[in-house]
Amino acid sequence: REWNAISEELLSMVFSIHRPSAFIFDGAYPYRGMLNSILNQPMLKIWLRRGAIKHDSNSIPEDALSHFDAVIRPGDSVKSDFDEEVAGRIPVVTCNPITLFDTEDLAPKGALRSRMGIPEEATLAYVQLGAGKINNINSELKHTLEALDRHEHIFTILGESILGERQSFNNKRLRILRDYPNSLFFRDIDLSIMAAGYNSFHEAIQSGIPTLCFPNMKTGRDDQLARARVAESAGSMVVLEQRTKRKIFAAIDRMIDPDVLALMRENAKILQRENGAEQAAGWILDTLRKGN
């Protein structure tokens, strides 16, 4: 309640001072403080709803959709369900999956290797599994790093959150990358081990990175398993729903075969789409022009 009150007050003040023409909420759950703040504001109000929504997830506030003029639903690997929007009689705009970068925006190939002191001939693995401790004997992160370390030609890039706790390590072929977003350097990555959140999944697909996927099964609304299964069916990802040390080691040992990596990279093209960011932005700007 306190957080909602503060957010409502802050947003209301921003609207009063700056008088924006449009408000775009990019998130899974519309919090009450935000809904209250936009209710009577004379601006275009858009909800950008990314992700595959679980059928058994908690419902959004009953009146949430009525606060918006339209919903933008970027594409995903799974077919979007518009039942909530239909029931709320809210217009739905669709576009391709949205990523922060277009392919031409990425850092040139070799930039990350040069920066991190990694030989050009090395196989470079990117690991981003969210919260996890390198020294926790039972952690998926620890098992993953150990599995990669068994192969002397592999160097590992561990993506750490800029908000997270810093990790310590002794592996001479392990590097920590705390930049944001790490996808800027994806031209250099040969394979990845990641969860299946919307951003990381589509960044890996667009960059054609063969991926061992550990879907987060405890998300509130985002169905990471369903998203990842589509890429597995296309042959561009391997999905481990139940992770054990043995399964992680076996999957990585199989994936690092050069022929397997080449095939997975080629298969990723099946799912690649033009970035939907300009499509969404174009619709918003056109709507504003028509309103004026």
PDB file of C-alpha atoms in Angstrom:
ATOM      1  CA  ARG A   1       0.000   0.000   0.000  1.00  0.00           C
ATOM      2  CA  GLU A   2       2.803   2.393   0.856  1.00  0.00           C
ATOM      3  CA  TRP A   3       4.614   1.657  -2.406  1.00  0.00           C
ATOM      4  CA  ASN A   4       1.427   2.163  -4.443  1.00  0.00           C
ATOM      5  CA  ALA A   5       0.733   5.467  -2.703  1.00  0.00           C
ATOM      6  CA  ILE A   6       4.257   6.712  -3.402  1.00  0.00           C
ATOM      7  CA  SER A   7       4.181   5.617  -7.053  1.00  0.00           C
ATOM      8  CA  GLU A   8       0.774   7.253  -7.594  1.00  0.00           C
ATOM      9  CA  GLU A   9       2.000  10.525  -6.100  1.00  0.00           C
ATOM     10  CA  LEU A  10       5.248  10.486  -8.070  1.00  0.00           C
ATOM     11  CA  LEU A  11       3.636   9.680 -11.421  1.00  0.00           C
ATOM     12  CA  SER A  12       0.871  12.225 -10.897  1.00  0.00           C
ATOM     13  CA  MET A  13       3.507  14.881 -10.281  1.00  0.00           C
ATOM     14  CA  VAL A  14       5.409  13.884 -13.436  1.00  0.00           C
ATOM     15  CA  PHE A  15       2.234  14.090 -15.511  1.00  0.00           C
ATOM     16  CA  SER A  16       1.345  17.468 -14.029  1.00  0.00           C
ATOM     17  CA  ILE A  17       4.770  18.971 -14.738  1.00  0.00           C
ATOM     18  CA  HIS A  18       5.566  17.439 -18.146  1.00  0.00           C
ATOM     19  CA  ARG A  19       2.087  16.824 -19.632  1.00  0.00           C
ATOM     20  CA  PRO A  20       3.140  13.903 -21.865  1.00  0.00           C
ATOM     21  CA  SER A  21       1.159  12.981 -24.960  1.00  0.00           C
ATOM     22  CA  ALA A  22       1.487   9.253 -24.331  1.00  0.00           C
ATOM     23  CA  PHE A  23       2.126   6.820 -21.501  1.00  0.00           C
ATOM     24  CA  ILE A  24       3.442   3.330 -22.285  1.00  0.00           C
ATOM     25  CA  PHE A  25       3.522   0.741 -19.522  1.00  0.00           C
ATOM     26  CA  ASP A  26       5.921  -2.130 -20.304  1.00  0.00           C
ATOM     27  CA  GLY A  27       5.265  -4.768 -17.680  1.00  0.00           C
ATOM     28  CA  ALA A  28       3.385  -7.905 -16.720  1.00  0.00           C
ATOM     29  CA  TYR A  29       1.268  -6.607 -13.849  1.00  0.00           C
ATOM     30  CA  PRO A  30      -0.397  -3.163 -13.673  1.00  0.00           C
ATOM     31  CA  TYR A  31       0.041  -1.932 -10.116  1.00  0.00           C
ATOM     32  CA  ARG A  32      -2.750  -0.008  -8.450  1.00  0.00           C
ATOM     33  CA  GLY A  33      -0.677   3.115  -7.828  1.00  0.00           C
ATOM     34  CA  MET A  34       0.090   3.394 -11.532  1.00  0.00           C
ATOM     35  CA  LEU A  35      -3.519   2.718 -12.547  1.00  0.00           C
ATOM     36  CA  ASN A  36      -4.784   5.417 -10.199  1.00  0.00           C
ATOM     37  CA  SER A  37      -2.276   7.946 -11.532  1.00  0.00           C
ATOM     38  CA  ILE A  38      -3.231   7.539 -15.217  1.00  0.00           C
ATOM     39  CA  LEU A  39      -7.006   7.252 -14.765  1.00  0.00           C
ATOM     40  CA  ASN A  40      -8.042  10.803 -15.699  1.00  0.00           C
ATOM     41  CA  GLN A  41      -4.956  11.930 -17.580  1.00  0.00           C
ATOM     42  CA  PRO A  42      -5.594  13.374 -21.089  1.00  0.00           C
ATOM     43  CA  MET A  43      -2.992  11.287 -22.906  1.00  0.00           C
ATOM     44  CA  LEU A  44      -2.742   8.131 -24.996  1.00  0.00           C
ATOM     45  CA  LYS A  45      -2.345   5.192 -22.600  1.00  0.00           C
ATOM     46  CA  ILE A  46      -0.780   1.985 -23.884  1.00  0.00           C
ATOM     47  CA  TRP A  47       0.003  -1.308 -22.185  1.00  0.00           C
ATOM     48  CA  LEU A  48       2.893  -3.189 -23.800  1.00  0.00           C
ATOM     49  CA  ARG A  49       2.257  -6.809 -22.714  1.00  0.00           C
ATOM     50  CA  ARG A  50       5.206  -8.995 -23.572  1.00  0.00           C
ATOM     51  CA  GLY A  51       5.478 -12.666 -22.751  1.00  0.00           C
ATOM     52  CA  ALA A  52       3.553 -15.919 -22.829  1.00  0.00           C
ATOM     53  CA  ILE A  53       0.931 -15.718 -20.090  1.00  0.00           C
ATOM     54  CA  LYS A  54       0.359 -18.867 -18.031  1.00  0.00           C
ATOM     55  CA  HIS A  55      -3.230 -20.065 -18.056  1.00  0.00           C
ATOM     56  CA  ASP A  56      -3.160 -20.686 -14.302  1.00  0.00           C
ATOM     57  CA  SER A  57      -1.467 -17.386 -13.366  1.00  0.00           C
ATOM     58  CA  ASN A  58      -2.975 -14.877 -10.981  1.00  0.00           C
ATOM     59  CA  SER A  59      -5.491 -12.550 -12.599  1.00  0.00           C
ATOM     60  CA  ILE A  60      -4.713  -8.904 -13.229  1.00  0.00           C
ATOM     61  CA  PRO A  61      -6.893  -6.323 -11.407  1.00  0.00           C
ATOM     62  CA  GLU A  62     -10.434  -6.581 -12.745  1.00  0.00           C
ATOM     63  CA  ASP A  63     -10.562  -3.002 -14.007  1.00  0.00           C
ATOM     64  CA  ALA A  64      -6.944  -2.794 -15.206  1.00  0.00           C
ATOM     65  CA  LEU A  65      -7.578  -2.900 -18.948  1.00  0.00           C
ATOM     66  CA  SER A  66     -10.188  -0.136 -18.752  1.00  0.00           C
ATOM     67  CA  HIS A  67      -7.430   2.305 -17.806  1.00  0.00           C
ATOM     68  CA  PHE A  68      -5.740   1.903 -21.219  1.00  0.00           C
ATOM     69  CA  ASP A  69      -6.676   2.952 -24.753  1.00  0.00           C
ATOM     70  CA  ALA A  70      -4.993  -0.044 -26.354  1.00  0.00           C
ATOM     71  CA  VAL A  71      -2.725  -3.019 -25.681  1.00  0.00           C
ATOM     72  CA  ILE A  72       0.340  -3.831 -27.773  1.00  0.00           C
ATOM     73  CA  ARG A  73       1.171  -7.530 -27.791  1.00  0.00           C
ATOM     74  CA  PRO A  74       4.620  -8.189 -29.287  1.00  0.00           C
ATOM     75  CA  GLY A  75       5.050 -11.584 -30.866  1.00  0.00           C
ATOM     76  CA  ASP A  76       6.519 -14.546 -29.015  1.00  0.00           C
ATOM     77  CA  SER A  77       7.452 -18.085 -29.958  1.00  0.00           C
ATOM     78  CA  VAL A  78       4.046 -19.260 -28.695  1.00  0.00           C
ATOM     79  CA  LYS A  79       0.707 -17.991 -29.966  1.00  0.00           C
ATOM     80  CA  SER A  80      -0.652 -15.122 -27.897  1.00  0.00           C
ATOM     81  CA  ASP A  81      -3.916 -15.513 -26.001  1.00  0.00           C
ATOM     82  CA  PHE A  82      -6.089 -12.388 -26.231  1.00  0.00           C
ATOM     83  CA  ASP A  83      -8.920 -13.626 -24.000  1.00  0.00           C
ATOM     84  CA  GLU A  84      -8.388 -10.943 -21.349  1.00  0.00           C
ATOM     85  CA  GLU A  85      -8.300  -8.163 -23.935  1.00  0.00           C
ATOM     86  CA  VAL A  86     -11.393  -9.480 -25.703  1.00  0.00           C
ATOM     87  CA  ALA A  87     -13.279  -9.702 -22.415  1.00  0.00           C
ATOM     88  CA  GLY A  88     -12.168  -6.160 -21.563  1.00  0.00           C
ATOM     89  CA  ARG A  89     -13.134  -4.851 -25.031  1.00  0.00           C
ATOM     90  CA  ILE A  90      -9.743  -3.227 -25.451  1.00  0.00           C
ATOM     91  CA  PRO A  91      -8.096  -2.798 -28.900  1.00  0.00           C
ATOM     92  CA  VAL A  92      -5.083  -5.064 -29.449  1.00  0.00           C
ATOM     93  CA  VAL A  93      -2.131  -4.162 -31.672  1.00  0.00           C
ATOM     94  CA  THR A  94       0.318  -6.916 -32.634  1.00  0.00           C
ATOM     95  CA  CYS A  95       3.906  -6.696 -33.844  1.00  0.00           C
ATOM     96  CA  ASN A  96       6.992  -8.871 -34.185  1.00  0.00           C
ATOM     97  CA  PRO A  97       9.028  -9.828 -31.090  1.00  0.00           C
ATOM     98  CA  ILE A  98      10.777  -6.781 -29.634  1.00  0.00           C
ATOM     99  CA  THR A  99      14.495  -6.679 -28.859  1.00  0.00           C
ATOM    100  CA  LEU A 100      16.514  -3.716 -27.668  1.00  0.00           C
ATOM    101  CA  PHE A 101      19.034  -3.983 -30.505  1.00  0.00           C
ATOM    102  CA  ASP A 102      18.806  -4.673 -34.206  1.00  0.00           C
ATOM    103  CA  THR A 103      21.538  -6.964 -35.521  1.00  0.00           C
ATOM    104  CA  GLU A 104      23.440  -4.038 -37.042  1.00  0.00           C
ATOM    105  CA  ASP A 105      23.561  -2.331 -33.630  1.00  0.00           C
ATOM    106  CA  LEU A 106      25.644  -5.077 -31.988  1.00  0.00           C
ATOM    107  CA  ALA A 107      29.326  -4.604 -31.200  1.00  0.00           C
ATOM    108  CA  PRO A 108      31.606  -5.891 -33.971  1.00  0.00           C
ATOM    109  CA  LYS A 109      32.736  -9.489 -33.801  1.00  0.00           C
ATOM    110  CA  GLY A 110      35.929  -9.753 -31.757  1.00  0.00           C
ATOM    111  CA  ALA A 111      35.180  -6.775 -29.504  1.00  0.00           C
ATOM    112  CA  LEU A 112      34.337  -8.873 -26.444  1.00  0.00           C
ATOM    113  CA  ARG A 113      37.231 -11.285 -26.954  1.00  0.00           C
ATOM    114  CA  SER A 114      39.676  -8.407 -27.278  1.00  0.00           C
ATOM    115  CA  ARG A 115      38.302  -6.687 -24.192  1.00  0.00           C
ATOM    116  CA  MET A 116      38.324  -9.850 -22.065  1.00  0.00           C
ATOM    117  CA  GLY A 117      41.644 -11.278 -23.279  1.00  0.00           C
ATOM    118  CA  ILE A 118      40.086 -14.356 -24.900  1.00  0.00           C
ATOM    119  CA  PRO A 119      41.881 -16.121 -27.793  1.00  0.00           C
ATOM    120  CA  GLU A 120      40.175 -15.793 -31.156  1.00  0.00           C
ATOM    121  CA  GLU A 121      40.155 -19.577 -31.649  1.00  0.00           C
ATOM    122  CA  ALA A 122      38.453 -20.312 -28.308  1.00  0.00           C
ATOM    123  CA  THR A 123      34.829 -21.406 -28.077  1.00  0.00           C
ATOM    124  CA  LEU A 124      32.987 -18.747 -26.106  1.00  0.00           C
ATOM    125  CA  ALA A 125      30.065 -19.737 -23.860  1.00  0.00           C
ATOM    126  CA  TYR A 126      27.747 -17.168 -22.280  1.00  0.00           C
ATOM    127  CA  VAL A 127      26.027 -18.066 -19.002  1.00  0.00           C
ATOM    128  CA  GLN A 128      23.166 -16.097 -17.442  1.00  0.00           C
ATOM    129  CA  LEU A 129      21.007 -17.990 -14.968  1.00  0.00           C
ATOM    130  CA  GLY A 130      19.872 -15.202 -12.671  1.00  0.00           C
ATOM    131  CA  ALA A 131      20.350 -15.705  -8.953  1.00  0.00           C
ATOM    132  CA  GLY A 132      22.874 -18.412  -8.203  1.00  0.00           C
ATOM    133  CA  LYS A 133      26.068 -18.913  -6.223  1.00  0.00           C
ATOM    134  CA  ILE A 134      29.250 -20.213  -7.795  1.00  0.00           C
ATOM    135  CA  ASN A 135      30.274 -21.803  -4.499  1.00  0.00           C
ATOM    136  CA  ASN A 136      26.882 -23.344  -3.665  1.00  0.00           C
ATOM    137  CA  ILE A 137      27.512 -27.071  -4.043  1.00  0.00           C
ATOM    138  CA  ASN A 138      23.971 -27.743  -5.278  1.00  0.00           C
ATOM    139  CA  SER A 139      23.457 -24.742  -7.524  1.00  0.00           C
ATOM    140  CA  GLU A 140      22.725 -25.072 -11.237  1.00  0.00           C
ATOM    141  CA  LEU A 141      25.222 -22.290 -11.856  1.00  0.00           C
ATOM    142  CA  LYS A 142      28.022 -24.195 -10.168  1.00  0.00           C
ATOM    143  CA  HIS A 143      27.262 -27.363 -12.151  1.00  0.00           C
ATOM    144  CA  THR A 144      27.116 -25.408 -15.403  1.00  0.00           C
ATOM    145  CA  LEU A 145      30.460 -23.691 -14.861  1.00  0.00           C
ATOM    146  CA  GLU A 146      32.084 -26.976 -13.860  1.00  0.00           C
ATOM    147  CA  ALA A 147      30.752 -28.684 -16.981  1.00  0.00           C
ATOM    148  CA  LEU A 148      32.154 -25.971 -19.224  1.00  0.00           C
ATOM    149  CA  ASP A 149      35.486 -25.886 -17.394  1.00  0.00           C
ATOM    150  CA  ARG A 150      36.125 -29.540 -18.264  1.00  0.00           C
ATOM    151  CA  HIS A 151      36.738 -28.472 -21.869  1.00  0.00           C
ATOM    152  CA  GLU A 152      39.995 -26.565 -22.273  1.00  0.00           C
ATOM    153  CA  HIS A 153      38.982 -24.876 -25.522  1.00  0.00           C
ATOM    154  CA  ILE A 154      35.990 -23.184 -23.871  1.00  0.00           C
ATOM    155  CA  PHE A 155      36.111 -19.745 -22.250  1.00  0.00           C
ATOM    156  CA  THR A 156      33.044 -18.744 -20.249  1.00  0.00           C
ATOM    157  CA  ILE A 157      31.422 -15.334 -19.957  1.00  0.00           C
ATOM    158  CA  LEU A 158      29.255 -15.112 -16.821  1.00  0.00           C
ATOM    159  CA  GLY A 159      26.624 -12.411 -17.139  1.00  0.00           C
ATOM    160  CA  GLU A 160      26.039 -10.787 -13.759  1.00  0.00           C
ATOM    161  CA  SER A 161      23.287  -8.345 -12.933  1.00  0.00           C
ATOM    162  CA  ILE A 162      24.533  -4.834 -12.229  1.00  0.00           C
ATOM    163  CA  LEU A 163      22.209  -4.933  -9.207  1.00  0.00           C
ATOM    164  CA  GLY A 164      23.350  -8.327  -7.936  1.00  0.00           C
ATOM    165  CA  GLU A 165      26.021  -9.444  -5.530  1.00  0.00           C
ATOM    166  CA  ARG A 166      29.503  -9.709  -7.008  1.00  0.00           C
ATOM    167  CA  GLN A 167      30.830 -13.246  -7.376  1.00  0.00           C
ATOM    168  CA  SER A 168      34.368 -14.527  -6.834  1.00  0.00           C
ATOM    169  CA  PHE A 169      36.027 -17.275  -8.861  1.00  0.00           C
ATOM    170  CA  ASN A 170      39.360 -18.997  -9.493  1.00  0.00           C
ATOM    171  CA  ASN A 171      38.840 -20.272 -13.035  1.00  0.00           C
ATOM    172  CA  LYS A 172      41.364 -18.696 -15.427  1.00  0.00           C
ATOM    173  CA  ARG A 173      38.979 -19.205 -18.368  1.00  0.00           C
ATOM    174  CA  LEU A 174      36.007 -17.494 -16.712  1.00  0.00           C
ATOM    175  CA  ARG A 175      35.214 -13.817 -17.235  1.00  0.00           C
ATOM    176  CA  ILE A 176      32.540 -11.675 -15.562  1.00  0.00           C
ATOM    177  CA  LEU A 177      30.448  -9.316 -17.706  1.00  0.00           C
ATOM    178  CA  ARG A 178      28.415  -6.772 -15.753  1.00  0.00           C
ATOM    179  CA  ASP A 179      27.532  -4.441 -18.627  1.00  0.00           C
ATOM    180  CA  TYR A 180      23.925  -3.898 -19.608  1.00  0.00           C
ATOM    181  CA  PRO A 181      22.651  -5.188 -21.875  1.00  0.00           C
ATOM    182  CA  ASN A 182      25.073  -8.058 -22.416  1.00  0.00           C
ATOM    183  CA  SER A 183      23.398  -8.839 -25.737  1.00  0.00           C
ATOM    184  CA  LEU A 184      25.432  -5.987 -27.229  1.00  0.00           C
ATOM    185  CA  PHE A 185      28.323  -8.491 -27.461  1.00  0.00           C
ATOM    186  CA  PHE A 186      26.397 -11.489 -28.811  1.00  0.00           C
ATOM    187  CA  ARG A 187      28.301 -11.562 -32.113  1.00  0.00           C
ATOM    188  CA  ASP A 188      31.172 -13.156 -30.177  1.00  0.00           C
ATOM    189  CA  ILE A 189      29.135 -15.859 -28.415  1.00  0.00           C
ATOM    190  CA  ASP A 190      29.286 -19.450 -29.741  1.00  0.00           C
ATOM    191  CA  LEU A 191      26.764 -20.966 -27.321  1.00  0.00           C
ATOM    192  CA  SER A 192      24.780 -19.909 -24.290  1.00  0.00           C
ATOM    193  CA  ILE A 193      23.209 -21.367 -21.171  1.00  0.00           C
ATOM    194  CA  MET A 194      20.310 -19.172 -20.110  1.00  0.00           C
ATOM    195  CA  ALA A 195      16.822 -19.045 -18.699  1.00  0.00           C
ATOM    196  CA  ALA A 196      13.938 -18.412 -21.112  1.00  0.00           C
ATOM    197  CA  GLY A 197      12.747 -14.935 -20.203  1.00  0.00           C
ATOM    198  CA  TYR A 198      11.290 -12.891 -23.050  1.00  0.00           C
ATOM    199  CA  ASN A 199      14.339 -10.664 -23.566  1.00  0.00           C
ATOM    200  CA  SER A 200      17.103 -13.265 -23.325  1.00  0.00           C
ATOM    201  CA  PHE A 201      15.171 -15.808 -25.416  1.00  0.00           C
ATOM    202  CA  HIS A 202      14.537 -13.484 -28.346  1.00  0.00           C
ATOM    203  CA  GLU A 203      18.019 -11.968 -28.167  1.00  0.00           C
ATOM    204  CA  ALA A 204      19.508 -15.465 -28.454  1.00  0.00           C
ATOM    205  CA  ILE A 205      17.205 -16.337 -31.366  1.00  0.00           C
ATOM    206  CA  GLN A 206      17.913 -13.111 -33.269  1.00  0.00           C
ATOM    207  CA  SER A 207      21.661 -13.592 -32.823  1.00  0.00           C
ATOM    208  CA  GLY A 208      21.418 -17.268 -33.814  1.00  0.00           C
ATOM    209  CA  ILE A 209      23.078 -18.488 -30.611  1.00  0.00           C
ATOM    210  CA  PRO A 210      22.748 -22.229 -29.866  1.00  0.00           C
ATOM    211  CA  THR A 211      21.297 -22.304 -26.363  1.00  0.00           C
ATOM    212  CA  LEU A 212      20.923 -24.729 -23.486  1.00  0.00           C
ATOM    213  CA  CYS A 213      17.792 -23.409 -21.837  1.00  0.00           C
ATOM    214  CA  PHE A 214      16.929 -23.633 -18.121  1.00  0.00           C
ATOM    215  CA  PRO A 215      13.349 -22.280 -18.056  1.00  0.00           C
ATOM    216  CA  ASN A 216      12.338 -20.640 -14.797  1.00  0.00           C
ATOM    217  CA  MET A 217       9.351 -22.677 -13.613  1.00  0.00           C
ATOM    218  CA  LYS A 218       8.498 -20.327 -10.739  1.00  0.00           C
ATOM    219  CA  THR A 219       7.541 -17.179 -12.627  1.00  0.00           C
ATOM    220  CA  GLY A 220       4.214 -15.645 -11.683  1.00  0.00           C
ATOM    221  CA  ARG A 221       2.776 -15.129 -15.177  1.00  0.00           C
ATOM    222  CA  ASP A 222       5.426 -15.752 -17.857  1.00  0.00           C
ATOM    223  CA  ASP A 223       5.373 -19.284 -19.321  1.00  0.00           C
ATOM    224  CA  GLN A 224       9.074 -19.778 -20.015  1.00  0.00           C
ATOM    225  CA  LEU A 225       8.756 -23.519 -20.590  1.00  0.00           C
ATOM    226  CA  ALA A 226       6.188 -23.104 -23.384  1.00  0.00           C
ATOM    227  CA  ARG A 227       8.360 -20.427 -25.030  1.00  0.00           C
ATOM    228  CA  ALA A 228      11.502 -22.562 -24.918  1.00  0.00           C
ATOM    229  CA  ARG A 229       9.785 -25.724 -26.207  1.00  0.00           C
ATOM    230  CA  VAL A 230       9.081 -23.999 -29.521  1.00  0.00           C
ATOM    231  CA  ALA A 231      12.788 -23.308 -30.055  1.00  0.00           C
ATOM    232  CA  GLU A 232      13.589 -26.867 -29.009  1.00  0.00           C
ATOM    233  CA  SER A 233      11.155 -28.163 -31.646  1.00  0.00           C
ATOM    234  CA  ALA A 234      12.868 -25.958 -34.228  1.00  0.00           C
ATOM    235  CA  GLY A 235      16.236 -27.433 -33.220  1.00  0.00           C
ATOM    236  CA  SER A 236      17.869 -24.218 -32.035  1.00  0.00           C
ATOM    237  CA  MET A 237      17.692 -24.836 -28.276  1.00  0.00           C
ATOM    238  CA  VAL A 238      17.985 -27.707 -25.810  1.00  0.00           C
ATOM    239  CA  VAL A 239      15.566 -27.446 -22.890  1.00  0.00           C
ATOM    240  CA  LEU A 240      16.231 -28.875 -19.430  1.00  0.00           C
ATOM    241  CA  GLU A 241      13.063 -28.672 -17.358  1.00  0.00           C
ATOM    242  CA  GLN A 242      14.484 -30.781 -14.508  1.00  0.00           C
ATOM    243  CA  ARG A 243      18.137 -29.931 -13.901  1.00  0.00           C
ATOM    244  CA  THR A 244      20.605 -32.269 -12.221  1.00  0.00           C
ATOM    245  CA  LYS A 245      24.368 -32.276 -12.336  1.00  0.00           C
ATOM    246  CA  ARG A 246      24.362 -35.337 -14.590  1.00  0.00           C
ATOM    247  CA  LYS A 247      21.853 -33.844 -17.039  1.00  0.00           C
ATOM    248  CA  ILE A 248      23.672 -30.514 -17.199  1.00  0.00           C
ATOM    249  CA  PHE A 249      27.037 -32.169 -17.861  1.00  0.00           C
ATOM    250  CA  ALA A 250      25.553 -34.463 -20.525  1.00  0.00           C
ATOM    251  CA  ALA A 251      23.737 -31.642 -22.334  1.00  0.00           C
ATOM    252  CA  ILE A 252      26.803 -29.410 -22.477  1.00  0.00           C
ATOM    253  CA  ASP A 253      29.054 -32.273 -23.608  1.00  0.00           C
ATOM    254  CA  ARG A 254      26.649 -32.958 -26.464  1.00  0.00           C
ATOM    255  CA  MET A 255      26.101 -29.325 -27.472  1.00  0.00           C
ATOM    256  CA  ILE A 256      29.742 -28.299 -27.814  1.00  0.00           C
ATOM    257  CA  ASP A 257      30.231 -30.581 -30.815  1.00  0.00           C
ATOM    258  CA  PRO A 258      31.003 -28.131 -33.676  1.00  0.00           C
ATOM    259  CA  ASP A 259      28.551 -29.857 -36.014  1.00  0.00           C
ATOM    260  CA  VAL A 260      25.768 -29.627 -33.427  1.00  0.00           C
ATOM    261  CA  LEU A 261      26.451 -25.943 -32.819  1.00  0.00           C
ATOM    262  CA  ALA A 262      26.442 -25.228 -36.567  1.00  0.00           C
ATOM    263  CA  LEU A 263      23.119 -27.023 -37.030  1.00  0.00           C
ATOM    264  CA  MET A 264      21.492 -25.241 -34.072  1.00  0.00           C
ATOM    265  CA  ARG A 265      22.687 -21.872 -35.335  1.00  0.00           C
ATOM    266  CA  GLU A 266      21.186 -22.592 -38.748  1.00  0.00           C
ATOM    267  CA  ASN A 267      17.908 -23.759 -37.206  1.00  0.00           C
ATOM    268  CA  ALA A 268      17.547 -20.485 -35.286  1.00  0.00           C
ATOM    269  CA  LYS A 269      16.842 -18.783 -38.621  1.00  0.00           C
ATOM    270  CA  ILE A 270      13.451 -20.535 -38.643  1.00  0.00           C
ATOM    271  CA  LEU A 271      12.321 -18.371 -35.718  1.00  0.00           C
ATOM    272  CA  GLN A 272      14.063 -15.103 -36.564  1.00  0.00           C
ATOM    273  CA  ARG A 273      11.847 -12.106 -37.279  1.00  0.00           C
ATOM    274  CA  GLU A 274      12.385  -8.429 -38.009  1.00  0.00           C
ATOM    275  CA  ASN A 275      12.541  -6.436 -34.769  1.00  0.00           C
ATOM    276  CA  GLY A 276       9.035  -5.324 -33.792  1.00  0.00           C
ATOM    277  CA  ALA A 277      10.193  -2.199 -31.935  1.00  0.00           C
ATOM    278  CA  GLU A 278       9.769   0.102 -34.929  1.00  0.00           C
ATOM    279  CA  GLN A 279       6.378  -1.422 -35.704  1.00  0.00           C
ATOM    280  CA  ALA A 280       5.142  -0.659 -32.190  1.00  0.00           C
ATOM    281  CA  ALA A 281       6.662   2.819 -32.125  1.00  0.00           C
ATOM    282  CA  GLY A 282       5.246   3.586 -35.553  1.00  0.00           C
ATOM    283  CA  TRP A 283       1.717   2.669 -34.462  1.00  0.00           C
ATOM    284  CA  ILE A 284       1.994   4.844 -31.339  1.00  0.00           C
ATOM    285  CA  LEU A 285       3.251   7.874 -33.313  1.00  0.00           C
ATOM    286  CA  ASP A 286       0.620   7.438 -36.028  1.00  0.00           C
ATOM    287  CA  THR A 287      -2.110   7.269 -33.385  1.00  0.00           C
ATOM    288  CA  LEU A 288      -0.829  10.458 -31.760  1.00  0.00           C
ATOM    289  CA  ARG A 289      -0.752  12.269 -35.120  1.00  0.00           C
ATOM    290  CA  LYS A 290      -4.324  11.229 -35.878  1.00  0.00           C
ATOM    291  CA  GLY A 291      -5.392  12.416 -32.446  1.00  0.00           C
ATOM    292  CA  ASN A 292      -3.911  15.838 -33.121  1.00  0.00           C
TER     293      ASN A 292
END
